[in-house]
CSV table of C-alpha atoms (C1' of nucleotides) in Angstrom, one decimal:
chain,number,residue,atom,x,y,z
A,1,MET,CA,136.7,95.0,94.7
A,2,ARG,CA,139.0,97.1,96.7
A,3,LEU,CA,140.1,95.6,100.1
A,4,LEU,CA,142.2,97.1,103.1
A,5,ILE,CA,143.9,94.6,105.5
A,6,VAL,CA,145.1,95.9,108.9
A,7,GLU,CA,147.0,93.0,111.0
A,8,ASP,CA,150.4,93.4,112.6
A,9,GLU,CA,151.3,89.9,112.3
A,10,PRO,CA,153.3,89.8,109.6
A,11,ARG,CA,152.5,86.3,108.4
A,12,MET,CA,149.1,86.4,108.7
A,13,ALA,CA,148.7,89.6,106.7
A,14,THR,CA,150.3,88.6,103.8
A,15,ALA,CA,148.7,84.8,103.7
A,16,LEU,CA,145.3,87.0,103.9
A,17,GLN,CA,146.2,89.3,101.4
A,18,ARG,CA,147.6,86.1,99.1
A,19,GLY,CA,144.4,84.6,99.5
A,20,LEU,CA,142.4,87.6,99.1
A,21,VAL,CA,144.1,88.7,95.4
A,22,ALA,CA,143.6,85.1,94.5
A,23,GLU,CA,140.1,85.6,94.9
A,24,GLY,CA,140.2,88.6,92.6
A,25,PHE,CA,140.4,91.5,95.3
A,26,THR,CA,142.6,94.6,95.0
A,27,VAL,CA,144.2,94.4,98.4
A,28,GLU,CA,146.3,97.1,100.6
A,29,VAL,CA,148.0,96.1,103.8
A,30,ALA,CA,148.6,98.5,107.1
A,31,PHE,CA,150.6,97.0,110.0
A,32,ASN,CA,149.5,99.0,112.2
A,33,GLY,CA,146.5,101.1,113.5
A,34,PRO,CA,147.1,104.4,113.0
A,35,ASP,CA,148.2,103.6,109.4
A,36,GLY,CA,145.3,102.2,109.0
A,37,LEU,CA,143.2,104.8,110.0
A,38,HIS,CA,145.4,107.1,107.5
A,39,LEU,CA,144.9,105.1,104.9
A,40,ALA,CA,140.9,104.5,105.2
A,41,ARG,CA,140.8,108.5,105.8
A,42,GLU,CA,142.6,108.8,102.6
A,43,ASN,CA,141.4,106.4,100.0
A,44,SER,CA,137.6,104.6,99.4
A,45,TYR,CA,137.4,101.1,100.2
A,46,ASP,CA,134.6,98.8,99.4
A,47,ALA,CA,135.7,96.9,102.8
A,48,ILE,CA,137.9,97.1,105.7
A,49,VAL,CA,139.5,93.8,107.3
A,50,CYS,CA,141.3,94.4,110.5
A,51,ASP,CA,142.4,93.0,113.4
A,52,ILE,CA,141.5,93.9,117.2
A,53,MET,CA,145.0,93.7,118.9
A,54,LEU,CA,147.1,96.4,116.7
A,55,PRO,CA,150.2,98.6,117.9
A,56,GLY,CA,149.2,101.9,118.2
A,57,LEU,CA,145.8,102.1,117.8
A,58,SER,CA,143.3,99.2,118.7
A,59,GLY,CA,140.8,97.9,116.1
A,60,TYR,CA,138.3,99.4,118.5
A,61,ARG,CA,139.4,103.2,118.3
A,62,LEU,CA,140.1,102.8,114.9
A,63,ILE,CA,136.0,101.5,113.9
A,64,GLN,CA,135.1,104.5,116.7
A,65,ALA,CA,137.2,107.0,114.7
A,66,LEU,CA,136.0,106.2,111.5
A,67,ARG,CA,132.3,106.0,112.5
A,68,ALA,CA,132.8,109.5,114.3
A,69,GLU,CA,133.5,110.9,111.1
A,70,ALA,CA,130.3,109.2,109.4
A,71,ASN,CA,132.5,106.8,107.1
A,72,TRP,CA,130.3,103.8,107.6
A,73,VAL,CA,132.7,101.4,105.2
A,74,PRO,CA,132.0,97.9,106.2
A,75,VAL,CA,134.8,96.8,108.8
A,76,LEU,CA,135.3,93.2,109.2
A,77,VAL,CA,136.8,92.5,112.7
A,78,LEU,CA,139.6,90.1,113.7
A,79,SER,CA,140.5,88.9,117.1
A,80,ALA,CA,142.1,86.3,119.0
A,81,LYS,CA,139.8,86.8,122.0
A,82,ASP,CA,136.9,84.6,122.7
A,83,GLY,CA,135.0,86.5,125.0
A,84,GLU,CA,131.5,87.2,124.1
A,85,TYR,CA,131.2,90.8,125.4
A,86,ASP,CA,134.3,91.2,123.0
A,87,GLU,CA,131.7,90.2,120.2
A,88,ALA,CA,128.8,92.5,121.5
A,89,ASP,CA,131.0,95.4,121.8
A,90,ALA,CA,132.4,95.3,118.8
A,91,LEU,CA,129.2,94.8,116.9
A,92,ASP,CA,127.8,97.4,119.2
A,93,LEU,CA,130.5,99.8,118.3
A,94,GLY,CA,130.0,99.7,114.6
A,95,ALA,CA,131.9,96.6,113.2
A,96,ASP,CA,130.0,94.9,110.6
A,97,ASP,CA,130.7,91.0,111.2
A,98,TYR,CA,133.4,89.5,113.7
A,99,LEU,CA,135.3,86.4,113.4
A,100,VAL,CA,137.6,84.6,116.1
A,101,LYS,CA,141.3,83.2,115.3
A,102,PRO,CA,141.1,80.6,114.1
A,103,PHE,CA,139.1,81.0,111.6
A,104,SER,CA,138.7,79.3,108.3
A,105,PHE,CA,139.6,81.4,105.0
A,106,VAL,CA,136.4,80.1,103.5
A,107,VAL,CA,134.3,81.3,105.9
A,108,LEU,CA,136.4,84.5,106.1
A,109,LEU,CA,135.5,84.9,102.4
A,110,ALA,CA,131.8,84.1,102.7
A,111,ARG,CA,131.3,86.5,105.5
A,112,LEU,CA,133.4,89.2,103.6
A,113,ARG,CA,131.0,88.7,100.4
A,114,ALA,CA,128.1,89.0,102.8
A,115,VAL,CA,129.4,92.3,103.8
A,116,LEU,CA,130.3,93.7,100.7
A,117,ARG,CA,126.6,92.7,99.4
A,118,ARG,CA,125.5,94.8,102.1
A,119,GLY,CA,127.4,98.0,100.8
A,120,VAL,CA,127.9,100.7,103.1
A,121,ARG,CA,125.6,100.7,106.0
A,122,PRO,CA,123.1,103.6,105.9
A,123,ARG,CA,122.9,103.7,109.9
A,124,PRO,CA,125.1,103.9,112.6
A,125,ALA,CA,125.0,102.0,115.8
A,126,ILE,CA,123.2,104.7,117.7
A,127,LEU,CA,120.2,106.4,115.7
A,128,SER,CA,119.9,110.3,115.5
A,129,CYS,CA,117.9,112.8,114.2
A,130,GLY,CA,119.5,116.3,115.4
A,131,ASP,CA,120.3,116.2,118.6
A,132,LEU,CA,118.2,113.8,119.9
A,133,SER,CA,119.7,110.3,120.1
A,134,LEU,CA,118.7,107.0,120.7
A,135,ASP,CA,120.8,103.9,121.7
A,136,PRO,CA,119.3,100.8,121.3
A,137,ALA,CA,122.1,98.3,122.8
A,138,ALA,CA,122.4,100.9,126.0
A,139,ARG,CA,118.8,101.8,125.8
A,140,ALA,CA,119.6,105.4,126.4
A,141,VAL,CA,118.1,108.6,125.0
A,142,ARG,CA,119.1,112.0,125.0
A,143,ARG,CA,118.5,115.1,123.9
A,144,GLY,CA,121.7,117.0,123.3
A,145,ASP,CA,123.4,116.2,126.5
A,146,THR,CA,120.5,115.5,128.6
A,147,GLU,CA,119.6,112.2,129.4
A,148,ILE,CA,116.1,111.1,129.3
A,149,GLU,CA,114.3,108.1,130.9
A,150,LEU,CA,111.8,106.6,129.0
A,151,THR,CA,109.6,103.4,130.0
A,152,PRO,CA,109.7,100.3,127.6
A,153,ARG,CA,107.0,101.1,125.6
A,154,GLU,CA,107.8,104.7,125.4
A,155,PHE,CA,111.3,103.5,124.2
A,156,SER,CA,110.0,101.0,121.3
A,157,LEU,CA,107.9,103.5,120.1
A,158,LEU,CA,110.6,106.4,119.8
A,159,GLU,CA,112.9,103.5,118.8
A,160,TYR,CA,110.3,102.4,115.7
A,161,LEU,CA,110.0,106.1,114.7
A,162,MET,CA,113.6,106.7,114.4
A,163,ARG,CA,114.4,103.7,112.5
A,164,ARG,CA,111.7,105.2,110.2
A,165,ALA,CA,112.4,108.7,110.5
A,166,GLY,CA,111.2,111.2,107.9
A,167,ASP,CA,108.6,108.9,107.1
A,168,ALA,CA,105.0,109.3,107.7
A,169,VAL,CA,104.3,106.0,109.8
A,170,SER,CA,100.7,105.1,110.0
A,171,LYS,CA,98.8,103.8,113.0
A,172,ALA,CA,98.4,100.4,112.1
A,173,ASP,CA,102.4,100.0,111.3
A,174,ILE,CA,103.0,101.3,115.0
A,175,LEU,CA,100.6,99.0,116.4
A,176,HIS,CA,101.9,96.2,114.5
A,177,HIS,CA,105.9,96.6,115.1
A,178,VAL,CA,105.4,98.4,118.9
A,179,TRP,CA,102.5,96.6,120.5
A,180,ASP,CA,101.5,93.3,119.0
A,181,ALA,CA,100.4,91.8,115.4
A,182,HIS,CA,97.4,90.4,117.0
A,183,TYR,CA,96.3,93.3,119.1
A,184,GLU,CA,93.0,94.2,119.1
A,185,GLY,CA,92.8,96.6,121.1
A,186,ASP,CA,91.7,100.7,120.7
A,187,ALA,CA,94.4,102.4,118.6
A,188,ASN,CA,93.9,105.4,121.0
A,189,VAL,CA,96.8,103.4,122.9
A,190,ILE,CA,98.8,105.0,120.1
A,191,GLU,CA,97.9,108.6,120.7
A,192,VAL,CA,98.5,108.3,124.7
A,193,TYR,CA,102.1,106.9,124.2
A,194,VAL,CA,102.8,109.3,121.6
A,195,GLY,CA,101.7,112.2,124.3
A,196,TYR,CA,103.6,110.9,126.7
A,197,LEU,CA,106.7,110.6,124.4
A,198,ARG,CA,105.9,114.4,123.5
A,199,ARG,CA,106.0,115.2,126.8
A,200,LYS,CA,109.6,113.9,127.7
A,201,ILE,CA,111.4,114.3,124.5
A,202,ASP,CA,109.5,117.5,122.7
A,203,LEU,CA,107.9,119.8,124.9
A,204,PRO,CA,110.6,120.1,128.1
A,205,PHE,CA,112.9,121.5,125.1
A,206,GLY,CA,110.8,123.4,123.1
A,207,ARG,CA,110.9,121.1,120.1
A,208,HIS,CA,108.4,119.3,118.0
A,209,ALA,CA,110.2,116.0,116.7
A,210,VAL,CA,107.2,114.3,116.9
A,211,GLN,CA,104.7,115.5,114.3
A,212,THR,CA,100.5,114.4,113.5
A,213,VAL,CA,100.1,113.9,110.2
A,214,ARG,CA,96.9,114.0,110.0
A,215,GLY,CA,94.6,110.8,108.4
A,216,ALA,CA,98.3,109.5,107.7
A,217,GLY,CA,99.8,108.7,111.5
A,218,TYR,CA,102.8,110.5,113.0
A,219,ARG,CA,106.5,111.7,111.4
A,220,LEU,CA,109.6,111.8,113.4
A,221,ALA,CA,111.6,114.8,111.8
A,222,THR,CA,114.6,113.7,110.6
A,223,ASP,CA,116.7,117.0,112.3
A,224,GLY,CA,115.0,116.4,115.7
A,225,GLY,CA,112.1,119.2,115.3
B,1,MET,CA,110.6,96.2,116.7
B,2,ARG,CA,109.0,93.1,115.5
B,3,LEU,CA,110.3,89.6,115.0
B,4,LEU,CA,109.7,86.2,113.8
B,5,ILE,CA,111.4,83.6,115.2
B,6,VAL,CA,110.9,79.8,113.6
B,7,GLU,CA,112.4,77.2,115.9
B,8,ASP,CA,111.1,73.7,116.4
B,9,GLU,CA,112.5,72.9,119.4
B,10,PRO,CA,110.0,74.4,122.1
B,11,ARG,CA,112.5,75.0,124.7
B,12,MET,CA,114.1,77.0,122.6
B,13,ALA,CA,111.8,78.8,121.1
B,14,THR,CA,110.5,80.1,124.5
B,15,ALA,CA,113.7,80.8,125.5
B,16,LEU,CA,114.2,83.0,122.7
B,17,GLN,CA,110.8,84.5,122.7
B,18,ARG,CA,111.0,85.2,126.1
B,19,GLY,CA,114.4,86.9,125.9
B,20,LEU,CA,114.0,88.9,123.1
B,21,VAL,CA,110.5,89.7,124.8
B,22,ALA,CA,112.5,91.2,128.0
B,23,GLU,CA,114.9,93.2,125.6
B,24,GLY,CA,111.3,95.1,124.2
B,25,PHE,CA,111.1,93.1,121.0
B,26,THR,CA,107.4,92.2,119.5
B,27,VAL,CA,108.0,88.4,118.6
B,28,GLU,CA,106.0,85.7,117.0
B,29,VAL,CA,107.0,82.4,116.7
B,30,ALA,CA,106.6,79.4,114.2
B,31,PHE,CA,107.3,75.9,115.0
B,32,ASN,CA,108.2,74.4,111.5
B,33,GLY,CA,108.9,75.9,107.9
B,34,PRO,CA,105.9,76.0,106.6
B,35,ASP,CA,104.5,77.9,109.2
B,36,GLY,CA,107.3,80.1,109.6
B,37,LEU,CA,107.0,81.0,105.5
B,38,HIS,CA,103.5,81.9,105.3
B,39,LEU,CA,103.7,84.6,108.3
B,40,ALA,CA,107.0,85.9,106.7
B,41,ARG,CA,104.7,86.4,103.6
B,42,GLU,CA,101.7,88.1,105.3
B,43,ASN,CA,103.3,89.9,107.6
B,44,SER,CA,106.3,92.7,107.5
B,45,TYR,CA,108.8,91.6,110.4
B,46,ASP,CA,111.6,94.2,111.0
B,47,ALA,CA,114.1,90.9,111.1
B,48,ILE,CA,113.7,87.0,111.3
B,49,VAL,CA,115.5,84.5,113.3
B,50,CYS,CA,115.6,81.0,111.5
B,51,ASP,CA,116.5,77.5,112.7
B,52,ILE,CA,118.0,75.5,109.9
B,53,MET,CA,117.1,72.0,110.9
B,54,LEU,CA,113.0,72.5,110.5
B,55,PRO,CA,110.4,70.4,109.6
B,56,GLY,CA,108.4,70.7,106.6
B,57,LEU,CA,110.7,73.1,105.1
B,58,SER,CA,114.6,73.6,105.9
B,59,GLY,CA,115.7,77.1,106.9
B,60,TYR,CA,117.6,77.6,103.5
B,61,ARG,CA,114.8,76.8,101.6
B,62,LEU,CA,112.7,79.2,103.6
B,63,ILE,CA,115.4,82.3,102.6
B,64,GLN,CA,115.6,80.8,99.0
B,65,ALA,CA,111.7,81.3,98.7
B,66,LEU,CA,111.5,84.6,100.3
B,67,ARG,CA,114.4,86.1,98.3
B,68,ALA,CA,112.9,84.5,95.6
B,69,GLU,CA,110.1,86.8,96.0
B,70,ALA,CA,112.6,89.6,96.5
B,71,ASN,CA,111.2,89.9,100.2
B,72,TRP,CA,114.9,91.4,101.3
B,73,VAL,CA,114.1,91.3,105.2
B,74,PRO,CA,117.1,90.6,107.4
B,75,VAL,CA,117.3,87.0,108.3
B,76,LEU,CA,119.7,85.6,111.2
B,77,VAL,CA,120.3,81.9,110.7
B,78,LEU,CA,120.4,79.6,113.7
B,79,SER,CA,122.1,76.1,113.3
B,80,ALA,CA,123.3,73.0,115.2
B,81,LYS,CA,125.7,72.1,112.6
B,82,ASP,CA,129.4,73.4,112.3
B,83,GLY,CA,130.6,72.8,109.3
B,84,GLU,CA,132.2,75.6,107.6
B,85,TYR,CA,130.7,75.2,104.7
B,86,ASP,CA,126.9,75.0,105.9
B,87,GLU,CA,127.9,78.8,107.3
B,88,ALA,CA,129.3,80.2,103.7
B,89,ASP,CA,126.3,78.3,101.8
B,90,ALA,CA,123.8,80.1,104.5
B,91,LEU,CA,125.2,83.7,103.7
B,92,ASP,CA,125.5,83.1,100.1
B,93,LEU,CA,122.2,82.2,99.9
B,94,GLY,CA,120.5,85.4,101.1
B,95,ALA,CA,121.1,85.5,105.2
B,96,ASP,CA,122.2,88.2,107.0
B,97,ASP,CA,124.2,86.8,109.3
B,98,TYR,CA,124.7,83.2,110.8
B,99,LEU,CA,125.2,81.8,114.8
B,100,VAL,CA,126.2,78.3,116.1
B,101,LYS,CA,124.3,76.4,118.6
B,102,PRO,CA,125.3,76.5,121.4
B,103,PHE,CA,125.4,80.6,121.1
B,104,SER,CA,125.2,83.4,124.1
B,105,PHE,CA,122.0,85.3,123.8
B,106,VAL,CA,124.0,88.8,124.2
B,107,VAL,CA,125.9,87.8,121.0
B,108,LEU,CA,122.2,87.1,119.6
B,109,LEU,CA,121.4,90.3,120.7
B,110,ALA,CA,124.1,92.2,119.3
B,111,ARG,CA,124.1,90.5,116.0
B,112,LEU,CA,120.4,91.1,115.7
B,113,ARG,CA,120.9,95.1,116.7
B,114,ALA,CA,123.6,94.7,113.8
B,115,VAL,CA,121.0,93.5,111.3
B,116,LEU,CA,118.3,95.5,112.2
B,117,ARG,CA,120.3,98.5,111.7
B,118,ARG,CA,121.3,97.6,108.3
B,119,GLY,CA,117.9,97.2,107.3
B,120,VAL,CA,117.3,99.2,104.0
B,121,ARG,CA,114.3,100.0,102.8
B,122,PRO,CA,114.2,101.4,99.4
B,123,ARG,CA,112.5,105.1,99.4
B,124,PRO,CA,109.9,105.3,97.0
B,125,ALA,CA,110.9,107.6,94.5
B,126,ILE,CA,109.7,111.7,95.0
B,127,LEU,CA,107.7,112.7,92.7
B,128,SER,CA,108.3,116.2,91.3
B,129,CYS,CA,106.9,119.1,88.6
B,130,GLY,CA,109.2,121.9,88.3
B,131,ASP,CA,110.0,123.3,91.9
B,132,LEU,CA,106.7,121.6,93.0
B,133,SER,CA,107.6,118.0,94.8
B,134,LEU,CA,105.7,115.5,96.6
B,135,ASP,CA,107.1,112.6,99.0
B,136,PRO,CA,104.6,109.6,99.3
B,137,ALA,CA,106.7,108.2,102.4
B,138,ALA,CA,107.1,111.3,104.2
B,139,ARG,CA,103.5,112.5,103.0
B,140,ALA,CA,105.2,115.8,102.3
B,141,VAL,CA,104.2,118.3,99.9
B,142,ARG,CA,106.9,121.1,99.2
B,143,ARG,CA,106.9,124.1,96.6
B,144,GLY,CA,110.5,125.3,96.4
B,145,ASP,CA,111.7,124.7,100.2
B,146,THR,CA,108.0,125.8,101.7
B,147,GLU,CA,106.7,122.8,103.3
B,148,ILE,CA,102.7,122.5,102.4
B,149,GLU,CA,100.3,121.2,104.7
B,150,LEU,CA,97.6,119.0,102.8
B,151,THR,CA,94.7,116.9,104.2
B,152,PRO,CA,94.5,113.1,103.1
B,153,ARG,CA,92.4,113.8,100.6
B,154,GLU,CA,93.8,116.8,99.0
B,155,PHE,CA,97.3,114.7,99.0
B,156,SER,CA,95.9,111.7,97.2
B,157,LEU,CA,94.5,114.0,94.6
B,158,LEU,CA,97.7,115.9,94.1
B,159,GLU,CA,99.6,112.4,94.1
B,160,TYR,CA,97.3,110.9,91.3
B,161,LEU,CA,97.4,114.1,89.2
B,162,MET,CA,101.5,114.3,89.8
B,163,ARG,CA,101.8,110.9,88.4
B,164,ARG,CA,100.2,111.7,85.4
B,165,ALA,CA,101.4,115.3,84.8
B,166,GLY,CA,101.2,116.1,81.9
B,167,ASP,CA,97.9,113.8,80.8
B,168,ALA,CA,94.8,115.8,80.7
B,169,VAL,CA,92.8,113.4,83.5
B,170,SER,CA,89.1,113.0,83.2
B,171,LYS,CA,87.0,113.6,86.4
B,172,ALA,CA,85.6,109.9,86.0
B,173,ASP,CA,89.3,108.6,86.5
B,174,ILE,CA,89.9,110.9,89.5
B,175,LEU,CA,86.9,109.8,91.5
B,176,HIS,CA,87.9,106.1,90.2
B,177,HIS,CA,91.2,106.6,91.9
B,178,VAL,CA,90.7,109.2,94.4
B,179,TRP,CA,87.8,108.7,95.7
B,180,ASP,CA,85.9,105.1,95.4
B,181,ALA,CA,85.5,103.1,92.6
B,182,HIS,CA,82.1,102.9,93.5
B,183,TYR,CA,81.5,106.4,94.5
B,184,GLU,CA,78.3,107.2,93.9
B,185,GLY,CA,78.3,110.9,94.9
B,186,ASP,CA,78.0,114.4,93.1
B,187,ALA,CA,81.2,115.0,90.7
B,188,ASN,CA,81.4,118.5,91.8
B,189,VAL,CA,83.6,117.2,95.0
B,190,ILE,CA,86.6,117.3,92.7
B,191,GLU,CA,85.9,120.9,91.5
B,192,VAL,CA,85.9,121.6,95.4
B,193,TYR,CA,88.8,119.5,96.1
B,194,VAL,CA,90.8,121.0,92.8
B,195,GLY,CA,89.9,124.7,94.6
B,196,TYR,CA,91.2,123.4,98.2
B,197,LEU,CA,94.5,122.3,96.0
B,198,ARG,CA,95.0,125.3,93.7
B,199,ARG,CA,94.6,127.8,97.1
B,200,LYS,CA,97.3,125.7,98.9
B,201,ILE,CA,99.9,125.1,96.3
B,202,ASP,CA,99.0,127.8,93.2
B,203,LEU,CA,97.3,131.1,94.3
B,204,PRO,CA,99.9,131.9,96.9
B,205,PHE,CA,102.9,131.5,95.0
B,206,GLY,CA,101.0,132.9,91.7
B,207,ARG,CA,101.4,130.0,89.7
B,208,HIS,CA,98.7,127.4,87.7
B,209,ALA,CA,100.4,124.3,88.2
B,210,VAL,CA,96.5,122.7,88.2
B,211,GLN,CA,95.2,123.5,84.8
B,212,THR,CA,91.5,123.2,83.9
B,213,VAL,CA,90.6,121.1,80.4
B,214,ARG,CA,87.3,122.4,79.9
B,215,GLY,CA,85.4,119.2,78.9
B,216,ALA,CA,87.8,116.7,79.5
B,217,GLY,CA,89.0,117.5,83.1
B,218,TYR,CA,92.4,118.7,84.2
B,219,ARG,CA,95.9,118.6,83.7
B,220,LEU,CA,98.9,119.2,86.0
B,221,ALA,CA,101.6,121.1,84.1
B,222,THR,CA,105.2,119.0,83.9
B,223,ASP,CA,106.9,121.9,84.9
B,224,GLY,CA,104.8,123.2,88.3
B,225,GLY,CA,103.3,125.8,86.4
C,1,DG,C1',101.0,98.2,150.1
C,2,DA,C1',103.1,101.9,147.6
C,3,DG,C1',105.2,103.0,142.8
C,4,DT,C1',105.4,102.4,138.1
C,5,DG,C1',103.7,101.2,133.9
C,6,DC,C1',99.9,99.9,130.5
C,7,DC,C1',95.6,100.6,128.9
C,8,DG,C1',90.7,101.1,128.4
C,9,DA,C1',86.8,104.8,128.5
C,10,DT,C1',84.6,109.5,127.9
C,11,DG,C1',84.7,113.5,126.5
C,12,DC,C1',85.9,117.9,124.1
C,13,DG,C1',87.2,120.9,119.9
C,14,DG,C1',89.1,120.9,115.8
C,15,DT,C1',89.6,119.3,111.2
C,16,DT,C1',88.1,117.3,107.0
C,17,DG,C1',84.6,115.5,104.0
C,18,DC,C1',81.1,116.4,101.2
C,19,DT,C1',76.4,118.8,99.6
C,20,DG,C1',73.6,121.9,97.7
C,21,DA,C1',72.9,126.5,96.0
C,22,DT,C1',74.9,130.3,94.0
C,23,DC,C1',78.1,133.0,91.3
C,24,DG,C1',81.6,133.2,87.4
C,25,DT,C1',83.6,132.0,82.6
C,26,DC,C1',84.3,130.2,78.5
C,27,DG,C1',82.6,129.9,73.7
C,28,DA,C1',79.5,128.5,70.1
C,29,DG,C1',76.0,130.6,67.0
C,30,DG,C1',73.1,134.2,66.0
D,1,DC,C1',79.2,142.2,69.2
D,2,DC,C1',75.7,140.0,72.2
D,3,DT,C1',73.2,136.1,74.1
D,4,DC,C1',72.5,132.2,76.1
D,5,DG,C1',73.7,127.6,77.7
D,6,DA,C1',76.9,124.6,79.7
D,7,DC,C1',80.6,124.2,82.4
D,8,DG,C1',83.4,125.3,86.3
D,9,DA,C1',84.5,127.4,90.7
D,10,DT,C1',82.9,129.2,95.1
D,11,DC,C1',80.9,129.4,99.6
D,12,DA,C1',78.3,128.2,103.7
D,13,DG,C1',77.0,124.9,106.8
D,14,DC,C1',76.5,120.1,108.7
D,15,DA,C1',77.8,115.8,110.5
D,16,DA,C1',81.0,112.5,111.2
D,17,DC,C1',85.9,111.7,111.9
D,18,DC,C1',90.4,112.4,114.3
D,19,DG,C1',93.8,113.9,117.5
D,20,DC,C1',94.3,114.9,122.0
D,21,DA,C1',94.2,114.9,127.4
D,22,DT,C1',92.5,113.0,131.5
D,23,DC,C1',90.6,109.7,134.9
D,24,DG,C1',90.3,105.3,136.5
D,25,DG,C1',91.5,100.4,136.8
D,26,DC,C1',94.5,96.5,136.5
D,27,DA,C1',99.2,93.8,136.9
D,28,DC,C1',103.5,93.5,138.2
D,29,DT,C1',107.6,94.9,140.9
D,30,DC,C1',110.1,96.3,145.1
DNA sequence: GAGTGCCGATGCGGTTGCTGATCGTCGAGG
DNA sequence: CCTCGACGATCAGCAACCGCATCGGCACTC
């Protein structure tokens, strides 16, 4: 397992390096943001351990840059900050885990292993299909540059379809995940809401992202229609 | 997105439920370990939020039981303990993330979203014979680059033939698997539907994937005709 | 009380599944 | 090579179903 540590504090950096090498990892170290980004671009690491406060380029921006290039290498963020919003921000930005300094090395190891076990994340923080994108955290949907307003129910329906983009999703599945498991009503509500969705994300743009699969359910086109 | 909360403290459980429902999740609650395990087995959740200290069956055991059954639903663990080894244990046991009480709801949300984002659903293999391919999950059939629309019955007939590509499949087998085990009708339906299939996947392309084996049934050419 | 989101009911129209009848084809035996 | 019977292909037509739009009422919020 090959790791990249991005950490400007020399003592912390070497301590981490020694500990992780002793655990059998192959470790490289960058002491500032730009170097870290460069190494991450040029090499393929199994995971990156990254401080937030970095000279030249913050950890946030580093993750953002990688994710923008569709590089989904797992990133574990270290930070001296402890405001809760920092953590939420880091995760929504595409970090895979977050540790507040001071942390225990044992915990770092466990979280690192958990992150490695999961491997490369298949999907970014923002779901997207072609020019259609949905940000679960911001509760925002856009078609290209146009922001689209959805009601809560419409939003969860689209979110579920987007998470399973490309699959034909049965109405029973939709009822269970978007409505309630014990929902007893008519499956017709789905048709109604699919209709609403299409009226907002497809028709005005002459697209067909939400496809009907007769007898099977619905499918969201992976290319957004 | 459908969640299961396993939490014995009623106030905590309802607080979580309300907060998550307000965020647009579909939420179910179990107040003890065995109930939680039962629900998790019977239903397909997008994620589980699970307390560690539970009456009847600890959160650890719950995860262990699920993982032993090859159920990889993402699990986010909550705990009042704060010993570092607890956290390491939980992650090594197969939990996907870990929060120590008291935690902030914003952080829970962010971590939950991170966990959901990772949700890997192993895609069933795509069946293919030559340039003919069938994707059971997407319910899509293509000949080369051309997408072909099939009705549900046509689709399951082709799927069955493709799963047994190269074999001569008797009509009795087909009736049994594509129609109903107790189907009492005329075996002529098969001939009719084989006709429909050929009209869609063979004739327009001048191919002969669906071959008649007189007296024995039908065979799908492994090379797609 | 106006506005918004949600959901059940109803009705229309196209699609699908199936049947029964007819037509075509294969191959063994004369 | 021809005949005939059995098997398979095709066709038209009907009934049930499915997807979709629309309307009206209910609950909640502002």
